[in-house]
Coordinates of C-alpha atoms in Angstrom, one line a residue:
X27 CA 3.5 17.4 -28.9
X28 CA 5.8 20.4 -27.6
X29 CA 6.4 22.6 -24.2
X30 CA 4.8 26.0 -22.7
X31 CA 7.0 28.3 -20.2
X32 CA 6.7 30.7 -18.6
X33 CA 9.4 33.8 -18.1
X34 CA 10.0 34.9 -15.1
X35 CA 12.3 38.5 -13.7
X36 CA 15.9 37.7 -14.1
X37 CA 17.4 39.7 -11.2
X38 CA 18.7 42.2 -13.8
X39 CA 15.8 43.8 -14.7
X40 CA 15.4 41.0 -17.1
X41 CA 13.3 37.8 -17.7
X42 CA 15.0 34.3 -18.5
X43 CA 13.5 30.5 -17.9
X44 CA 15.9 27.2 -18.0
X45 CA 14.5 24.0 -19.9
X46 CA 15.8 20.7 -18.9
X47 CA 15.7 17.4 -21.6
X48 CA 14.3 16.0 -18.9
X49 CA 11.6 18.1 -18.6
X50 CA 10.4 16.4 -22.1
X51 CA 10.4 13.5 -21.7
X52 CA 8.0 11.3 -21.4
X53 CA 9.2 7.7 -19.1
X54 CA 9.5 5.5 -21.9
X55 CA 12.8 3.3 -22.6
X56 CA 14.7 3.1 -25.3
X57 CA 16.0 -0.3 -26.1
X58 CA 18.6 -2.0 -27.3
X59 CA 21.3 1.2 -26.3
X60 CA 24.6 0.6 -24.3
X61 CA 22.7 2.2 -20.9
X62 CA 23.2 4.8 -19.7
X63 CA 21.4 6.7 -21.8
X64 CA 21.5 10.3 -21.8
X65 CA 20.2 13.5 -23.0
X66 CA 21.0 16.6 -24.2
X67 CA 18.7 19.8 -25.6
X68 CA 20.2 22.3 -28.5
X69 CA 18.1 25.2 -29.9
X70 CA 18.0 24.7 -34.2
X71 CA 20.7 24.9 -35.6
X72 CA 23.5 25.0 -32.9
X73 CA 25.9 21.9 -32.5
X74 CA 24.3 19.4 -30.3
X75 CA 26.5 19.0 -27.5
X76 CA 26.1 15.8 -24.5
X77 CA 26.7 18.2 -22.5
X78 CA 24.7 20.3 -22.9
X79 CA 21.6 19.5 -20.3
X80 CA 19.9 22.1 -20.0
X81 CA 19.4 25.3 -22.0
X82 CA 18.0 28.9 -21.1
X83 CA 15.4 30.9 -23.3
X84 CA 14.9 34.8 -22.7
X85 CA 13.3 38.2 -25.0
X86 CA 15.6 37.7 -27.7
X87 CA 14.1 34.1 -28.1
X88 CA 11.0 33.8 -30.5
X89 CA 7.4 32.8 -29.5
X90 CA 8.2 29.8 -30.4
X91 CA 11.3 28.3 -30.4
X92 CA 12.6 25.2 -32.4
X93 CA 14.8 22.2 -30.2
X94 CA 16.1 19.5 -30.9
X95 CA 16.0 16.1 -27.5
X96 CA 19.5 14.3 -28.1
X97 CA 19.9 10.6 -27.0
X98 CA 23.3 9.2 -26.6
X99 CA 24.1 5.5 -25.4
X100 CA 27.3 4.4 -23.7
X101 CA 29.1 3.7 -26.4
X102 CA 32.3 3.8 -28.7
X103 CA 31.3 3.2 -31.6
X104 CA 34.4 4.6 -33.9
X105 CA 32.7 4.7 -37.0
X106 CA 30.3 7.4 -35.1
X107 CA 29.7 10.6 -37.1
X108 CA 29.5 13.1 -34.0
X109 CA 27.5 15.4 -35.2
X110 CA 30.1 18.3 -34.8
X111 CA 31.8 16.0 -37.7
X112 CA 34.5 14.1 -35.4
X113 CA 34.6 10.7 -36.0
X114 CA 34.4 8.1 -32.8
X115 CA 32.0 8.2 -30.0
X116 CA 28.3 6.5 -28.3
X117 CA 25.6 6.2 -30.7
X118 CA 23.2 8.8 -31.0
X119 CA 19.8 10.1 -32.2
X120 CA 17.9 12.8 -32.0
X121 CA 13.9 13.9 -32.0
X122 CA 13.0 18.5 -33.4
X123 CA 10.6 19.4 -30.8
X124 CA 9.5 23.6 -30.1
X125 CA 9.3 26.0 -26.7
X126 CA 6.6 28.0 -26.0
X127 CA 7.7 31.0 -24.8
X128 CA 4.9 32.7 -23.1
X129 CA 5.6 36.3 -20.8
X130 CA 1.7 36.5 -19.2
X131 CA 3.1 36.7 -16.6
X132 CA 5.7 39.5 -15.3
X133 CA 5.7 41.9 -19.2
X134 CA 9.4 41.4 -18.7
X135 CA 9.7 41.8 -22.7
X136 CA 7.1 45.0 -23.5
X137 CA 8.7 47.6 -23.3
X138 CA 6.2 50.3 -24.4
X139 CA 5.8 52.5 -21.6
X140 CA 6.8 51.8 -17.3
X141 CA 3.4 51.8 -16.2
X142 CA 1.5 48.3 -15.1
X143 CA -1.6 46.9 -14.3
X144 CA -1.9 43.2 -11.6
X145 CA -4.9 42.0 -8.8
X146 CA -5.4 39.4 -7.3
X147 CA -8.6 36.9 -8.2
X148 CA -10.2 35.2 -5.1
X149 CA -13.3 34.1 -4.0
X150 CA -15.2 35.8 0.0
X151 CA -12.7 33.3 1.9
X152 CA -9.6 34.4 0.1
X153 CA -8.9 31.7 -2.1
X154 CA -7.5 32.3 -5.0
X155 CA -9.0 31.0 -8.7
X156 CA -7.1 29.9 -11.6
X157 CA -8.0 30.9 -15.1
X158 CA -10.1 33.2 -14.8
X159 CA -9.8 35.8 -18.5
X160 CA -8.9 39.5 -17.7
X161 CA -9.6 41.7 -20.4
X162 CA -7.6 45.4 -20.7
X163 CA -8.8 48.1 -22.7
X164 CA -8.6 51.2 -23.5
X165 CA -5.0 53.3 -24.0
X166 CA -4.0 49.3 -24.4
X167 CA -5.9 46.2 -25.3
X168 CA -4.6 42.9 -23.7
X169 CA -5.9 40.0 -22.3
X170 CA -3.9 38.3 -19.2
X171 CA -5.2 34.7 -17.8
X172 CA -5.0 33.7 -13.4
X173 CA -2.8 32.3 -12.4
X174 CA -2.7 29.4 -9.5
X175 CA -2.4 31.9 -7.1
X176 CA -4.6 34.0 -8.9
X177 CA -3.1 36.6 -10.0
X178 CA -3.0 37.8 -13.9
X179 CA -0.3 42.3 -14.3
X180 CA -0.7 43.9 -17.8
X181 CA 2.6 45.8 -18.3
X182 CA 4.6 47.3 -20.4
X183 CA 1.7 50.3 -19.8
X184 CA 1.9 54.3 -21.2
X185 CA 1.2 56.4 -17.6
X186 CA -1.5 59.4 -18.1
X187 CA -3.8 57.0 -19.7
X188 CA -7.1 55.6 -18.7
X189 CA -7.7 51.3 -18.2
X190 CA -10.5 48.9 -18.2
X191 CA -9.7 45.1 -16.6
X192 CA -13.1 43.0 -16.8
X193 CA -12.6 39.8 -15.4
X194 CA -14.3 36.8 -17.3
X195 CA -14.9 33.3 -16.1
X196 CA -18.5 31.2 -18.1
X197 CA -17.7 27.5 -18.5
X198 CA -18.7 24.1 -16.1
X199 CA -21.6 26.6 -14.9
X200 CA -21.8 22.8 -12.7
X201 CA -19.0 23.6 -10.6
X202 CA -19.8 23.8 -6.7
X203 CA -23.5 23.5 -7.2
X204 CA -25.8 20.6 -5.3
X205 CA -29.6 19.6 -4.6
X206 CA -27.3 20.9 -1.2
X207 CA -27.9 24.7 -2.3
X208 CA -31.1 24.6 -2.6
X209 CA -31.3 23.3 0.7
X210 CA -29.6 26.2 1.4
X211 CA -31.3 28.6 -0.5
X212 CA -34.8 26.9 0.5
X213 CA -34.1 27.7 4.2
X214 CA -33.3 31.8 3.8
X215 CA -36.4 32.3 1.7
X216 CA -38.6 30.5 4.6
X217 CA -36.6 32.9 6.9
X218 CA -35.2 29.6 8.8
X219 CA -31.6 30.8 7.8
X220 CA -30.6 33.8 6.0
X221 CA -27.8 34.8 4.3
X222 CA -26.0 37.1 5.2
X223 CA -23.3 37.5 2.6
X224 CA -23.9 40.6 -0.1
X225 CA -21.2 37.2 -2.9
X226 CA -23.6 34.3 -1.2
X227 CA -26.9 36.0 -2.2
X228 CA -25.2 36.8 -5.2
X229 CA -24.7 33.9 -6.1
X230 CA -27.4 32.4 -5.7
X231 CA -29.9 35.1 -7.5
X232 CA -29.4 31.7 -10.2
X233 CA -31.6 34.0 -12.8
X234 CA -30.3 37.2 -12.0
X235 CA -33.0 38.4 -11.2
X236 CA -32.2 41.7 -8.1
X237 CA -33.8 39.4 -5.6
X238 CA -34.2 35.5 -4.7
X239 CA -37.3 33.2 -4.8
X240 CA -38.3 30.0 -6.3
X241 CA -37.9 30.9 -9.2
X242 CA -33.6 30.6 -8.7
X243 CA -34.8 26.5 -7.0
X244 CA -36.1 26.1 -10.2
X245 CA -33.5 27.8 -12.9
X246 CA -30.9 25.1 -10.2
X247 CA -32.7 22.7 -10.0
X248 CA -33.1 22.3 -14.1
X249 CA -28.9 23.0 -13.9
X250 CA -29.4 20.8 -12.2
X251 CA -31.2 18.0 -13.6
X252 CA -29.8 18.4 -17.2
X253 CA -32.6 19.9 -18.7
X254 CA -30.9 22.8 -18.5
X255 CA -26.7 23.2 -19.5
X256 CA -26.8 26.5 -19.0
X257 CA -28.1 29.7 -16.6
X258 CA -30.1 30.8 -19.0
X259 CA -29.5 34.8 -17.5
X260 CA -26.3 34.6 -16.1
X261 CA -22.1 33.8 -16.3
X262 CA -21.3 30.9 -14.3
X263 CA -19.3 33.5 -12.2
X264 CA -19.5 37.2 -11.5
X265 CA -16.6 39.8 -10.5
X266 CA -16.8 42.2 -7.6
X267 CA -13.7 45.1 -7.5
X268 CA -13.1 44.1 -4.3
X269 CA -12.7 48.0 -2.7
X270 CA -16.2 48.0 -3.1
X271 CA -18.2 47.8 0.2
X272 CA -21.9 47.0 0.1
X273 CA -24.1 49.7 1.8
X274 CA -26.3 47.5 2.7
X275 CA -24.3 44.0 3.2
X276 CA -29.1 42.5 3.3
X277 CA -29.2 43.9 -0.6
X278 CA -26.6 44.1 -2.9
X279 CA -28.9 45.1 -5.7
X280 CA -29.9 49.2 -4.1
X281 CA -27.0 49.8 -6.3
X282 CA -25.5 48.4 -8.9
X283 CA -21.7 46.3 -7.4
X284 CA -18.9 47.4 -9.9
X285 CA -18.0 44.0 -12.2
X286 CA -15.5 46.5 -14.1
X287 CA -11.8 48.1 -12.1
X288 CA -12.6 51.6 -14.5
X289 CA -8.2 53.1 -13.4
X290 CA -7.8 56.9 -14.8
X291 CA -5.1 58.6 -15.4
X292 CA -2.5 55.7 -14.7
X293 CA -0.3 57.4 -12.5
X294 CA 3.2 55.4 -10.5
X295 CA 4.5 52.5 -12.2
X296 CA 1.9 50.1 -10.5
X297 CA -2.1 49.6 -10.2
X298 CA -4.1 47.5 -7.8
X299 CA -7.3 46.0 -9.5
X300 CA -8.7 43.3 -7.0
X301 CA -11.6 41.2 -7.7
X302 CA -13.7 38.4 -5.4
X303 CA -15.0 36.1 -7.7
X304 CA -18.9 34.8 -7.7
X305 CA -19.4 31.1 -8.1
X306 CA -23.4 31.5 -9.6
X307 CA -25.3 28.1 -7.6
X308 CA -22.6 28.1 -5.9
X309 CA -23.9 29.0 -1.5
X310 CA -21.7 26.3 0.5
X311 CA -19.0 27.4 -1.5
X312 CA -17.6 23.5 -2.5
X313 CA -16.3 25.9 -6.3
X314 CA -12.7 23.3 -7.9
X315 CA -11.1 26.4 -7.9
X316 CA -7.7 25.2 -9.4
X317 CA -6.1 23.2 -10.9
X318 CA -4.0 22.3 -8.4
X319 CA -6.3 20.3 -6.2
X320 CA -6.6 17.4 -8.8
X321 CA -9.7 14.8 -6.2
X322 CA -12.4 16.2 -4.3
X323 CA -11.7 14.8 -0.9
X324 CA -15.2 13.7 -0.4
X325 CA -16.5 12.3 3.2
X326 CA -19.5 9.9 3.5
X327 CA -21.2 10.1 6.9
X328 CA -23.3 7.4 5.3
X329 CA -26.1 5.6 2.7
X330 CA -29.3 6.7 2.1
X331 CA -31.4 4.0 0.0
X332 CA -34.8 4.1 -1.0
X333 CA -37.1 1.1 -0.4
X334 CA -38.4 -1.2 -3.1
X335 CA -40.4 -4.1 -3.6
X336 CA -38.5 -6.8 -5.8
X337 CA -40.6 -8.6 -8.3
X338 CA -39.9 -10.5 -11.7
X339 CA -41.4 -9.4 -14.6
X340 CA -43.7 -11.2 -17.5
X341 CA -42.4 -9.6 -20.4
X342 CA -45.4 -7.8 -21.6
X343 CA -47.1 -6.7 -18.4
X344 CA -46.7 -3.5 -16.8
X345 CA -45.4 -2.7 -13.5
X346 CA -45.6 0.3 -10.9
X347 CA -42.8 0.4 -8.9
X348 CA -43.5 2.9 -5.6
X349 CA -40.0 4.5 -4.2
X350 CA -40.4 5.4 0.1
X351 CA -37.6 5.4 2.1
X352 CA -37.4 4.3 5.4
X353 CA -35.8 7.0 6.3
X354 CA -35.8 10.4 4.6
X355 CA -36.9 12.3 7.5
X356 CA -33.3 13.0 8.8
X357 CA -31.9 13.7 5.4
X358 CA -33.0 17.4 3.8
X359 CA -32.6 15.9 0.7
X360 CA -31.1 13.7 -2.0
X361 CA -30.1 14.0 -5.2
X362 CA -28.5 11.6 -9.0
X363 CA -28.8 9.5 -12.2
X364 CA -31.7 6.6 -11.7
X365 CA -30.8 3.7 -14.8
X366 CA -32.7 1.3 -16.4
X367 CA -32.0 -1.8 -18.7
X368 CA -33.7 -0.8 -21.5
X369 CA -33.3 -4.3 -23.4
X370 CA -35.7 -5.1 -19.6
X371 CA -38.0 -2.5 -19.2
X372 CA -39.6 0.6 -21.1
X373 CA -40.7 3.0 -19.5
X374 CA -44.0 4.1 -19.3
X375 CA -45.1 7.3 -16.7
X376 CA -43.8 8.4 -13.8
X377 CA -45.8 8.7 -10.6
X378 CA -46.6 12.1 -8.6
X379 CA -45.4 11.2 -5.1
X380 CA -43.5 13.4 -2.4
X381 CA -41.7 14.1 -5.1
X382 CA -43.0 15.8 -8.7
X383 CA -42.8 16.1 -11.6
X384 CA -40.6 19.5 -11.1
X385 CA -38.2 17.0 -9.2
X386 CA -36.5 14.7 -12.9
X387 CA -35.2 15.1 -15.8
X388 CA -35.9 13.5 -18.6
X389 CA -33.8 14.2 -20.7
X390 CA -31.5 11.5 -21.0
X391 CA -34.5 9.1 -21.1
X392 CA -33.6 7.3 -24.0
X393 CA -30.3 6.4 -22.8
X394 CA -32.3 4.1 -20.0
X395 CA -31.2 7.7 -17.5
X396 CA -33.8 10.1 -15.7
X397 CA -32.5 12.4 -13.7
X398 CA -33.4 13.7 -9.9
X399 CA -33.5 15.3 -7.3
X400 CA -35.4 16.8 -4.3
X401 CA -35.1 18.1 -1.2
X402 CA -38.1 19.0 1.1
X403 CA -39.9 16.6 4.6
X404 CA -41.1 12.9 4.5
X405 CA -42.0 10.3 6.0
X406 CA -41.2 6.7 6.3
X407 CA -45.4 5.9 4.9
X408 CA -45.4 8.1 2.4
X409 CA -44.5 7.4 -1.4
X410 CA -41.4 9.5 -2.7
X411 CA -43.1 8.9 -6.5
X412 CA -43.6 5.3 -8.2
X413 CA -41.9 4.2 -11.5
X414 CA -44.4 2.6 -14.3
X415 CA -42.6 -0.2 -16.6
X416 CA -43.1 -2.4 -19.2
X417 CA -41.1 -5.7 -18.9
X418 CA -39.8 -6.9 -22.3
X419 CA -38.4 -10.1 -20.7
X420 CA -39.1 -11.5 -18.4
X421 CA -36.2 -10.9 -15.9
X422 CA -35.9 -9.7 -12.2
X423 CA -36.5 -5.7 -11.3
X424 CA -33.5 -5.9 -9.1
X425 CA -31.4 -6.2 -12.2
X426 CA -33.6 -3.4 -14.3
X427 CA -33.0 -0.3 -11.9
X428 CA -29.8 1.5 -10.0
X429 CA -28.3 4.4 -9.4
X430 CA -25.6 5.8 -10.6
X431 CA -23.4 9.3 -10.5
X432 CA -23.6 9.7 -14.0
X433 CA -25.5 12.7 -15.0
X434 CA -26.2 14.5 -11.7
X435 CA -24.3 13.1 -8.9
X436 CA -25.8 10.5 -7.1
X437 CA -25.3 11.7 -3.2
X438 CA -27.9 12.9 -0.5
X439 CA -27.9 15.2 2.7
X440 CA -27.8 13.9 6.8
X441 CA -29.9 16.9 9.1
X442 CA -26.4 17.2 10.2
X443 CA -25.2 18.6 6.1
X444 CA -23.0 16.0 5.8
X445 CA -23.2 14.4 2.9
X446 CA -24.3 11.0 2.0
X447 CA -23.9 7.9 -0.2
X448 CA -27.4 6.2 -2.3
X449 CA -28.8 3.5 -3.9
X450 CA -32.2 1.4 -4.1
X451 CA -32.6 -1.5 -1.5
X452 CA -34.9 -4.3 -2.8
X453 CA -36.4 -6.8 0.1
X454 CA -34.5 -9.2 -1.4
X455 CA -32.0 -7.7 0.0
X456 CA -30.5 -6.5 -3.5
X457 CA -28.5 -3.9 -3.0
X458 CA -28.2 -1.4 -5.6
X459 CA -25.6 1.6 -5.4
X460 CA -23.4 2.7 -8.2
X461 CA -20.9 0.4 -8.6
X462 CA -17.7 1.7 -10.7
X463 CA -17.8 4.2 -13.0
X464 CA -15.5 6.3 -15.4
X465 CA -17.9 9.2 -16.7
X466 CA -17.4 12.0 -19.2
X467 CA -15.4 14.3 -18.8
X468 CA -17.3 18.0 -18.4
X469 CA -16.7 19.9 -20.4
X470 CA -15.9 18.5 -24.1
X471 CA -14.3 19.3 -25.7
X472 CA -12.2 21.3 -23.8
X473 CA -10.0 24.9 -23.6
X474 CA -8.4 25.3 -19.8
X475 CA -9.8 22.7 -17.3
X476 CA -11.6 19.9 -17.1
X477 CA -13.9 17.7 -14.5
X478 CA -13.6 13.3 -15.3
X479 CA -16.0 12.2 -12.5
X480 CA -15.9 8.4 -11.7
X481 CA -17.1 6.4 -9.5
X482 CA -16.2 2.9 -6.9
X483 CA -18.2 1.1 -5.6
X484 CA -15.7 0.9 -2.5
X485 CA -13.3 3.3 -0.8
X486 CA -9.3 2.1 -2.0
X487 CA -6.8 3.7 -4.7
X488 CA -7.4 4.2 -7.9
X489 CA -5.2 5.1 -11.2
X490 CA -6.0 7.9 -13.8
X491 CA -3.8 8.2 -16.9
X492 CA -4.0 11.0 -20.0
X493 CA -2.0 9.4 -23.5
X494 CA -2.3 10.5 -26.6
X495 CA -3.1 9.1 -30.1
X496 CA -0.4 6.7 -30.2
X497 CA -0.6 5.3 -26.8
X498 CA 2.1 7.5 -24.2
X499 CA 1.5 8.3 -21.4
X500 CA 0.7 12.8 -20.9
X501 CA -0.1 12.4 -17.2
X502 CA -0.8 10.8 -14.0
X503 CA -3.1 11.4 -11.5
X504 CA -3.0 8.8 -8.7
X505 CA -5.1 9.1 -4.9
X506 CA -6.7 6.8 -3.2
X507 CA -10.7 7.5 -3.1
X508 CA -13.2 8.1 -1.1
X509 CA -16.6 5.2 -1.3
X510 CA -18.6 6.9 -4.3
X511 CA -18.4 9.8 -6.7
X512 CA -15.0 11.5 -6.8
X513 CA -13.4 13.6 -9.4
X514 CA -10.4 15.2 -10.9
X515 CA -10.0 18.4 -12.3
X516 CA -6.9 18.8 -14.8
X517 CA -5.8 21.7 -17.2
X518 CA -5.7 22.3 -20.0
X519 CA -1.7 23.6 -20.2
X520 CA -0.5 19.8 -18.4
X521 CA -1.9 18.5 -22.3
X522 CA -1.2 18.8 -26.0
X523 CA -4.4 19.5 -28.1
X524 CA -5.7 17.2 -30.1
X525 CA -7.6 13.9 -29.4
X526 CA -7.0 12.5 -25.8
X527 CA -7.4 9.0 -23.8
X528 CA -8.0 8.7 -19.9
X529 CA -7.8 5.1 -18.0
X530 CA -9.1 4.8 -15.5
X531 CA -7.7 1.6 -13.1
X532 CA -8.7 1.3 -9.0
X533 CA -8.2 -2.9 -7.9
X534 CA -9.6 -5.4 -11.0
X535 CA -11.4 -2.8 -12.0
X536 CA -10.5 -1.0 -15.8
X537 CA -12.5 1.5 -18.3
X538 CA -11.4 3.9 -20.9
X539 CA -12.9 7.2 -22.5
X540 CA -12.0 9.6 -25.4
X541 CA -11.3 13.2 -24.6
X542 CA -10.6 16.9 -26.7
X543 CA -8.2 19.5 -26.1
X544 CA -8.9 22.1 -28.0
X545 CA -6.3 25.6 -29.0

C-alpha cells in the first residue's frame, strides 16, 4: 500500500529522507527459504543489490516514486540468474510498491520565492493540535496540515505581497464533550462557578450566539444524546489569532476576535502566524489533540448504579419500571446508553421523573437503544424516570435491560468531579453494566483521524489489531486499560486507503468490526 515520507532539511540547503527496506515489512514470514532472509530496496530501473538496504530520496525525485523490495535467501544456487546477469548466488524475489514524497512541512523544494509564513496551533494550555487544515490565500494559494507538534509552514513565497492564513478543523464534534461540560456551563450560568477564560467562554457558546444561555445547554445535550450529529450553527473547532488580546476577557464578543491572520507586504524571509485552538463544547479541556496519545487514561472513582426492582415478565403484559439511585445526591450528573432486548420487550413509553424528555434520545430506539444525559439535584427516594415496556416473551427483567457506551459513553461525575462507571443494580442481586464491547469507529468513513471506543468488564491488557482486506496486519495498539469505557485514536497517515478491519482482544474476549479509510 505504499509509504508516505516527509522531506527534511539536509543541512546543505536542500531536503532529503532515508527510506529502508525494513520500513515496508509488515511482519510476514517467508517459508521454505534458507535463513536468514535479507531485504534490499532500489528505485525502479536501478539494478537490485543485496547490500543496498536503504535509499535516499530528495527534491529531484518524483512525488510518487516506484520502488522494488527484494527478499534474498542465504542459499548458493548455482543455477540462479542474478539481477545483474551473473549466474549463481541466492534465490530471490521482489515486489513493487511506491513512496509518496512530501514537502509539506518545510517547503524546501519550492524555490519560487524566499519568504515563508509558519506558525504553531496550540490550545490555551499550550498543547499542540494535530491535523488542523491551514489555508494560505493572497499572492499564493496553499494548504498545509499541522503536524504532531502543531506546526505548519508555507515556504517559497514572494515577498512584498499580502497573504491571509485561515485554520479550520470541523470533525468529531463529540471530541472532549460530555455531560460534565453541561455541569460546568450550568454553574457558569447560575453564577456558582463563573468561567473566566475568554477561550472557554467561546467554547461554551455552543450555538454561536455570542452569549451563553440555556440554549447552549440544549444544543450540547442534543449532541451528547446523538439527537444531533454536528453543531447546528458552529464548527467543531474555532481558532483565534494568538497575538490578539481580548479587550474584555469576561466578554470575548465585545468586539469581533480575529480568526484569521492577515500578513501585509510580507517583508524579510519569515513571518509568524500562531493560533489558539478552541474545541467547542469542551469546557474541562479533555479533547484529544494528537494521534500519538493513542489511549485515553480514565481514572475511575467508583460505581454509580440505578436501582431497579427485578420482575419476572409475562408475555403480553405491560410493566412500569422505575429507576432510582441511592447515591444520586452525591453526583453532579450522569450519561449513558440504556439498552433493552427488542426480542424480549417492546418500549411503550418513557415517563418523566427528575429526568424529563430533554434528557433522552430516541434516535436509535428501533435498535433497542435509548441515550440519556442528566445533571441536577435529586434524592434517593426520587424516581429519576420510568420505562413502560410490554413483554414479548416470559423473561426476567434483569435479562432484558442493560447499560452500554455504544452511542453515549456511560459515565457519572461525583461531587469531586471524578469519573464513575454506570450500571443497573436489580434488587435480585444482579448488576448490569457495560461488558465487553467494541464500538464502531467514529467518524466512519474517515480521513485524518478516527476514534475507536471499547468497553472492558474489568481492567486489564487489551490489543487492537488493524488489518487490510487480505488479513495483513497494518497496525497494533497495545495497552493496559481501565474497567469501563476506553478509546484509542488512529491516524490515517498510518493506514492504507480502503476497507480495513479492526479487532479488539482482551483475555478471553475478542470482537471485530470494519472501517473505511478514504483519501
